[in-house]
Short mmCIF file of C-alpha atoms in Angstrom, two decimals:
data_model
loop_
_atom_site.label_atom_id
_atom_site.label_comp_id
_atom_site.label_asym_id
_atom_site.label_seq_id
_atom_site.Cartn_x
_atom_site.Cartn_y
_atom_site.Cartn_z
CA UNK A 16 10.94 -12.31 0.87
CA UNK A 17 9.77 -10.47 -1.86
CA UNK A 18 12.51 -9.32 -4.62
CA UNK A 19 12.78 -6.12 -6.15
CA UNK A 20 11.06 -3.72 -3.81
CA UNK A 21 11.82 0.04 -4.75
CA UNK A 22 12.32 1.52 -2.14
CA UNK A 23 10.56 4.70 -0.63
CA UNK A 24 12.91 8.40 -1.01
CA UNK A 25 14.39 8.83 2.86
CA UNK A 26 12.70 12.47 2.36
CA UNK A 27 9.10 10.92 2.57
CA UNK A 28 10.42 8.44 5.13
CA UNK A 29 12.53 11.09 7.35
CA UNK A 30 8.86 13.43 7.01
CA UNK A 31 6.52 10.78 8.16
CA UNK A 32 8.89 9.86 11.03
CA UNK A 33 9.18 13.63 12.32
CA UNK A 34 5.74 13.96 12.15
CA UNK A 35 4.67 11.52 14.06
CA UNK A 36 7.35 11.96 16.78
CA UNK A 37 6.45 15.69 17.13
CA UNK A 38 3.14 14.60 17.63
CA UNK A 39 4.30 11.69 20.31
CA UNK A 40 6.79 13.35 21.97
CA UNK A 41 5.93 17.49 22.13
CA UNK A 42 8.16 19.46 24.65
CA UNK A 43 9.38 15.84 25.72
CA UNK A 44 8.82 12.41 27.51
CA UNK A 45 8.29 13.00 30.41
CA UNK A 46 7.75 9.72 31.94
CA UNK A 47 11.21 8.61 30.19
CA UNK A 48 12.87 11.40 32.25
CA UNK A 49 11.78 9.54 35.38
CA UNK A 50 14.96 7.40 34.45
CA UNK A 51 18.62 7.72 34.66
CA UNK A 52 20.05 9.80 31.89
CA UNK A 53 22.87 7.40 31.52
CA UNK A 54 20.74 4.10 32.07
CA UNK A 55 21.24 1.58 29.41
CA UNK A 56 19.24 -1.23 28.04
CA UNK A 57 18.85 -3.79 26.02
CA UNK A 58 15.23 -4.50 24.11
CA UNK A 59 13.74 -6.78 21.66
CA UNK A 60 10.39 -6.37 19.21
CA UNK A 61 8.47 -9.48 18.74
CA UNK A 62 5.18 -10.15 16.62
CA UNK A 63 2.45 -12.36 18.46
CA UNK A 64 0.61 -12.92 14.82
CA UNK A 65 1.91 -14.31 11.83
CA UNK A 66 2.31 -12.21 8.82
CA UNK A 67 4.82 -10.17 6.72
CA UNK A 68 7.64 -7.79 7.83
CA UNK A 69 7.00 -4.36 6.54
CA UNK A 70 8.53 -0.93 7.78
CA UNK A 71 12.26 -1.60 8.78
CA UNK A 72 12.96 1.82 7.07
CA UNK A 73 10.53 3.71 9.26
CA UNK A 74 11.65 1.69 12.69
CA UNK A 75 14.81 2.35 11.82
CA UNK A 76 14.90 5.97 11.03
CA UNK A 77 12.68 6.63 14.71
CA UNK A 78 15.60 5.27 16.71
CA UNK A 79 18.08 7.19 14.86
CA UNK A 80 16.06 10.15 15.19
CA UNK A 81 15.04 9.79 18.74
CA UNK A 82 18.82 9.04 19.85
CA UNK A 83 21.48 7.66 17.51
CA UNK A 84 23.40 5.87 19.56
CA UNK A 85 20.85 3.43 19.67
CA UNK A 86 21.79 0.31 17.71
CA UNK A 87 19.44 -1.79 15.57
CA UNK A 88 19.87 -5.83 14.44
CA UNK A 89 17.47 -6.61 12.27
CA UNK A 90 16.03 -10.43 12.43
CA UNK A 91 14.03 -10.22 9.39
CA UNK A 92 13.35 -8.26 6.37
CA UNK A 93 10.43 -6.43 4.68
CA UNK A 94 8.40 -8.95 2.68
CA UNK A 95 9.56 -11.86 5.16
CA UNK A 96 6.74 -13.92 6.06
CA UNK A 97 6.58 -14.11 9.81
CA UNK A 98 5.50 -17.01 12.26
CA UNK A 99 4.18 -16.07 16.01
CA UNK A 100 6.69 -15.54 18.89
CA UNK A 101 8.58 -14.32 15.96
CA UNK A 102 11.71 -12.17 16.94
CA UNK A 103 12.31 -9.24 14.35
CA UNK A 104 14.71 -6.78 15.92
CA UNK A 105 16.95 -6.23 18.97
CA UNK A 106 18.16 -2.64 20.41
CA UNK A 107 20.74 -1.94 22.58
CA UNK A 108 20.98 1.83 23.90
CA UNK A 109 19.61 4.54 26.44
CA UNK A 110 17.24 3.59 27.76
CA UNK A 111 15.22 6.45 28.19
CA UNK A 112 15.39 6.68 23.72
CA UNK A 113 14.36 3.09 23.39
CA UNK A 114 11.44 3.92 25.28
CA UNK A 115 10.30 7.34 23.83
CA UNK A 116 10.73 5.74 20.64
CA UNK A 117 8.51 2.20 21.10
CA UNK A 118 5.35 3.68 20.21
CA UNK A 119 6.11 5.18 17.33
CA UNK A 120 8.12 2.39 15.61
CA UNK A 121 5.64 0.26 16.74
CA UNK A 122 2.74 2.29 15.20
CA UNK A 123 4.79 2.14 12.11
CA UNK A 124 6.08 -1.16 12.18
CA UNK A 125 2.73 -3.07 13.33
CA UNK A 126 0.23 -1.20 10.27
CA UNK A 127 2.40 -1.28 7.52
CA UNK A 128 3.08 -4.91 8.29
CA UNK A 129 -0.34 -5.22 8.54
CA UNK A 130 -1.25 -3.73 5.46
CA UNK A 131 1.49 -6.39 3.81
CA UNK A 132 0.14 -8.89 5.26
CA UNK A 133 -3.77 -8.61 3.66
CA UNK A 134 -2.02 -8.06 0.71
CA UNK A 135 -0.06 -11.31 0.93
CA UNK A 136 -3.44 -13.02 1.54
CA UNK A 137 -5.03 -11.64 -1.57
CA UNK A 138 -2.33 -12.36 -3.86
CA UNK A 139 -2.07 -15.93 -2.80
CA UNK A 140 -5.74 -16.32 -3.73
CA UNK A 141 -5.12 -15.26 -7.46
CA UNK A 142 -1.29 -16.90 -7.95
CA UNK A 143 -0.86 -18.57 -11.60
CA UNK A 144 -3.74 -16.53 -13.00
CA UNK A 145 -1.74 -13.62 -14.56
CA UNK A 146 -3.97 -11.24 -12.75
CA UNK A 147 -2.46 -7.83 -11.23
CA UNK A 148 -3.89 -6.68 -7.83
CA UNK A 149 -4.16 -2.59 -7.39
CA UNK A 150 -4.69 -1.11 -4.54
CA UNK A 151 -6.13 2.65 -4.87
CA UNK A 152 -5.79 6.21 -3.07
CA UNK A 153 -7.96 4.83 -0.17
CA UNK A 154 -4.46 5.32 2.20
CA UNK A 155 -4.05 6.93 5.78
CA UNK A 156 -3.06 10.49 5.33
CA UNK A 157 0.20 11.29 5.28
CA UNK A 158 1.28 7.79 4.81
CA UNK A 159 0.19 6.87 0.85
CA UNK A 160 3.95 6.09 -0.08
CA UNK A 161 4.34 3.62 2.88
CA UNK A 162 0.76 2.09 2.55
CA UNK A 163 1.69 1.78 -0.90
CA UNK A 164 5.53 0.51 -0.33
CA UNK A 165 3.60 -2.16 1.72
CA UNK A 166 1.49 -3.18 -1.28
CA UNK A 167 4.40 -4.10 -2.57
CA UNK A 168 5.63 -5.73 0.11
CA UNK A 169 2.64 -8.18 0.10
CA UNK A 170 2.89 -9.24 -3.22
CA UNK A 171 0.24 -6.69 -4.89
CA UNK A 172 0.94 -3.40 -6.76
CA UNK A 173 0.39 -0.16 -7.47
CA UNK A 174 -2.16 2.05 -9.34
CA UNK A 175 -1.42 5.63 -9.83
CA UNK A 176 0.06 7.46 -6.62
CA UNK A 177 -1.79 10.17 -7.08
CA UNK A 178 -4.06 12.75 -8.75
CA UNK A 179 -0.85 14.25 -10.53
CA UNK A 180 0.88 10.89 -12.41
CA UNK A 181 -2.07 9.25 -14.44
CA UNK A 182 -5.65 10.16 -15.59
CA UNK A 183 -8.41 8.44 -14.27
CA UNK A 184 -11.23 9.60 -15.80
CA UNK A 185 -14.77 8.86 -14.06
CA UNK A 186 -18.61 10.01 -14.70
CA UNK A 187 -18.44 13.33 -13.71
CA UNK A 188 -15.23 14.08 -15.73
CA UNK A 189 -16.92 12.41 -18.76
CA UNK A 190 -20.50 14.87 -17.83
CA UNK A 191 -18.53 17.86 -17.63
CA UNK A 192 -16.27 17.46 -20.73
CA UNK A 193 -19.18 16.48 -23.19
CA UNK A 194 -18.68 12.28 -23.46
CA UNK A 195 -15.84 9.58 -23.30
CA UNK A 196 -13.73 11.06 -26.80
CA UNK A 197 -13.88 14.49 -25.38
CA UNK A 198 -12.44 13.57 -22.31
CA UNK A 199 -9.74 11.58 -23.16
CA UNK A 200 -8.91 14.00 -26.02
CA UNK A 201 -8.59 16.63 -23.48
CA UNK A 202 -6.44 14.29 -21.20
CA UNK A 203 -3.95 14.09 -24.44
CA UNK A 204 -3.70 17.96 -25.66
CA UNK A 205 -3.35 18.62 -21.88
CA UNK A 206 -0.78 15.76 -20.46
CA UNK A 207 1.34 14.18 -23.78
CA UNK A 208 2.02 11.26 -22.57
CA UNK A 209 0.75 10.43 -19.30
CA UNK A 210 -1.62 7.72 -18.59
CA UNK A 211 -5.01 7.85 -19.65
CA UNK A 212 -7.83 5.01 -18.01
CA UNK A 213 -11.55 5.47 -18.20
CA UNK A 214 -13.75 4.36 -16.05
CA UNK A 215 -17.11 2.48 -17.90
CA UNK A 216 -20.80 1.31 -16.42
CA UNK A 217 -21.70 -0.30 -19.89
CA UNK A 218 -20.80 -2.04 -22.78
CA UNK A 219 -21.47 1.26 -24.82
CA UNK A 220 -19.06 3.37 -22.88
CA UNK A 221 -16.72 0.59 -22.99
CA UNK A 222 -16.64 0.73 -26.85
CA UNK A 223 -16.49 4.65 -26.92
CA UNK A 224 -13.14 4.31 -24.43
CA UNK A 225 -11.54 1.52 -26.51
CA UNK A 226 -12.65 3.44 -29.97
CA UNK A 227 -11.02 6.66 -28.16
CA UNK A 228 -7.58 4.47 -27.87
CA UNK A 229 -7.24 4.60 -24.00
CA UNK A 230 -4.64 3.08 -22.42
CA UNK A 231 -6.82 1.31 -19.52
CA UNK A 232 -10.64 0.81 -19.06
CA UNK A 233 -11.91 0.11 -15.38
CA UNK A 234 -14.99 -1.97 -15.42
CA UNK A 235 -17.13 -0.39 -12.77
CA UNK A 236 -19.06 -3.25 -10.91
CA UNK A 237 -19.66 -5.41 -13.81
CA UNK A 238 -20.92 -8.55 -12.95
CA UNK A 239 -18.85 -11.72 -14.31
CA UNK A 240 -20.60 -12.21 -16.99
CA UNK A 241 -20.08 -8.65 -18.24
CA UNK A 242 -16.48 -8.79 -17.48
CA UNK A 243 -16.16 -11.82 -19.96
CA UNK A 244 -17.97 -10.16 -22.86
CA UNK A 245 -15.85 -6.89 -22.05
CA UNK A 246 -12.91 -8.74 -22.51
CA UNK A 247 -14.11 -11.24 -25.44
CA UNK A 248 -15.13 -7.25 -27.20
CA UNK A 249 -12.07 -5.43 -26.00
CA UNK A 250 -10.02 -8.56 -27.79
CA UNK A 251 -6.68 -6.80 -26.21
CA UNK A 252 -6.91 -3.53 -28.09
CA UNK A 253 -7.09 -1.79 -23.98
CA UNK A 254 -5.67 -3.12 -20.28
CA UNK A 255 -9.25 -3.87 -18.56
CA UNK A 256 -8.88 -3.88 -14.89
CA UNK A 257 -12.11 -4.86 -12.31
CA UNK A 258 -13.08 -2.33 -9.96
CA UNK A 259 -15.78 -2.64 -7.32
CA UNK A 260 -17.26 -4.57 -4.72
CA UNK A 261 -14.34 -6.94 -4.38
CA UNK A 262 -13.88 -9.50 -2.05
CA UNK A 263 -11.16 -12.54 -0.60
CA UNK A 264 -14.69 -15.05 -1.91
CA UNK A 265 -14.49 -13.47 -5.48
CA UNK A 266 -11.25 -12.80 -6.31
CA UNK A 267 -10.78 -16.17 -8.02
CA UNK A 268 -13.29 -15.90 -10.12
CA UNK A 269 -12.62 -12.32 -11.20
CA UNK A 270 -9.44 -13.32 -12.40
CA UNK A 271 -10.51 -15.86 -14.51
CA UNK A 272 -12.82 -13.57 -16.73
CA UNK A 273 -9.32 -12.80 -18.27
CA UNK A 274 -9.32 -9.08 -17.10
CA UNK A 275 -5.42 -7.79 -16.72
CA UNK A 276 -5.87 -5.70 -13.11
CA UNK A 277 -8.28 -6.31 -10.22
CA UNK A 278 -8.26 -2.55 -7.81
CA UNK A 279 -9.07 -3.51 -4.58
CA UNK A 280 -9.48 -0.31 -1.80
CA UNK A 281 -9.33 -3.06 0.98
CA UNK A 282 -5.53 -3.40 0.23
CA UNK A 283 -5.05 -0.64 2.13
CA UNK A 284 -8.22 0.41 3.61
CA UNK A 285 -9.13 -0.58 7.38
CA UNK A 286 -5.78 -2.95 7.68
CA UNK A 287 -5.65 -5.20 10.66
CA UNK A 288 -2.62 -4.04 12.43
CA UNK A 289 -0.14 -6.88 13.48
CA UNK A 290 0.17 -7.45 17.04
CA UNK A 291 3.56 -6.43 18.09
CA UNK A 292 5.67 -6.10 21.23
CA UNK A 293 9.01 -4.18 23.01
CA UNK A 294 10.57 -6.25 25.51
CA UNK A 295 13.11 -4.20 27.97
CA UNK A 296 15.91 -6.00 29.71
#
């Protein structure tokens, strides 16, 4: 399991799960009403693939919104890796909740687990190296603070949440404010104190961002050879992190260039959803 895992405010958690019951459930189940209002059941979730647990907070908060006398036991935990025929949680309640909830806990459950689970995959590939994997804003709508709570989860971490908590200052920014210095001394007279990384295409621009005292320099598809003489001229003074083109086959050797992040968008981008299960009885 992995330790430490902050956990995500039970306002974002209680909005996401709202939203996507309203959208599941309208002006009601209808099929559920086919059964006896006071039928009662037991049921129990099950993962086909192998992986890592991620969403209890999510499942959890469905049932409990969808009917609260429904009662959860938990046979794993987020950041758990999981083996096939896995059992992760058994429910005993209405039955007519347990099954206007499944889908959504399931939606929940089965892509944030999946989202962990690529994450595990590319962290294992760098382990021992010292390299940091990012993920970036490339999220599902709606859902960037699960997404990124499942980063997390898979042994990977986070860039910047959002436009709002760290600069990230690309070509156009650096066009429309006159050059690298301008930019960044813009980001300081306007945000004391908040982040500032610029994104580079060349060794020149990567001099102008460490000369301009930047916290972070993102090394737009530099090649490997690049990336070594960035960080042999950088010689510490900035946090260089890899951006671009990244893949499971070059991981390894981005990491050993000696750069301090590698940002990946495939964290989180086009996740293979686990394959999960409800079982009545």
């Amino acid at each position: 399991m992995t330790s430490n895992l902050q956990p995500v405010p039970d306002s974002i958690v209680d909005a996401n799960v709202q939203a996507a019951l309203a959208e599941d459930i309208g002006g009601g189940d209808i099929t559920a009403e086919l059964l006896p209002a006071d039928s009662m059941a037991e049921a129990t979730v099950i993962t086909r693939d192998d992986g890592v647990l991620c969403g209890q907070h999510w499942v959890t908060k469905v049932f409990e919104q969808v009917d609260e006398r429904i009662a959860l036991q938990w046979r794993a935990s987020d950041g758990d890796s999981l083996s096939a025929g896995q059992t992760l949680l058994q429910l005993k309640g209405p039955a007519r909740g347990l099954l206007t909830a499944e889908r959504t806990a399931l939606n929940f459950l089965q892509t944030l687990s999946g989202t962990a689970t690529r994450c595990r995959d590319y962290a294992n590939r760098v382990e021992g190296t010292g390299v940091r994997l990012l993920d970036t804003r490339k999220t599902l709508p709606g859902l960037r603070a699960a997404q990124k709570y499942a980063v997390r989860c898979g042994g990977c971490h986070n860039h910047r949440v959002g436009l709002f908590d760290a600069f990230l200052i690309k070509e156009n920014h650096i066009l429309a404010c006159g050059g690298i210095p301008a930019a960044v001394l813009r980001a300081r007279e306007s945000a004391p104190g908040k982040p500032v990384e610029v994104e580079v295409e060349n060794m020149d621009e990567l001099a102008q961002a460490i000369d301009a005292q930047c916290e972070r320099v993102m090394l737009d598809n530099f090649d490997l050879d690049a990336m070594r003489e960035a960080v042999r001229l950088n010689d510490g003074r900035a946090e260089l992190e890899a951006s671009g083109n990244v893949t499971l086959e070059s991981l390894a050797a981005i990491a050993q260039t000696g750069v301090d992040f590698i940002s990946i968008g495939a964290l989180t981008k086009g996740c293979e959803p686990l394959d999960l299960s409800m079982r009545l009885s």
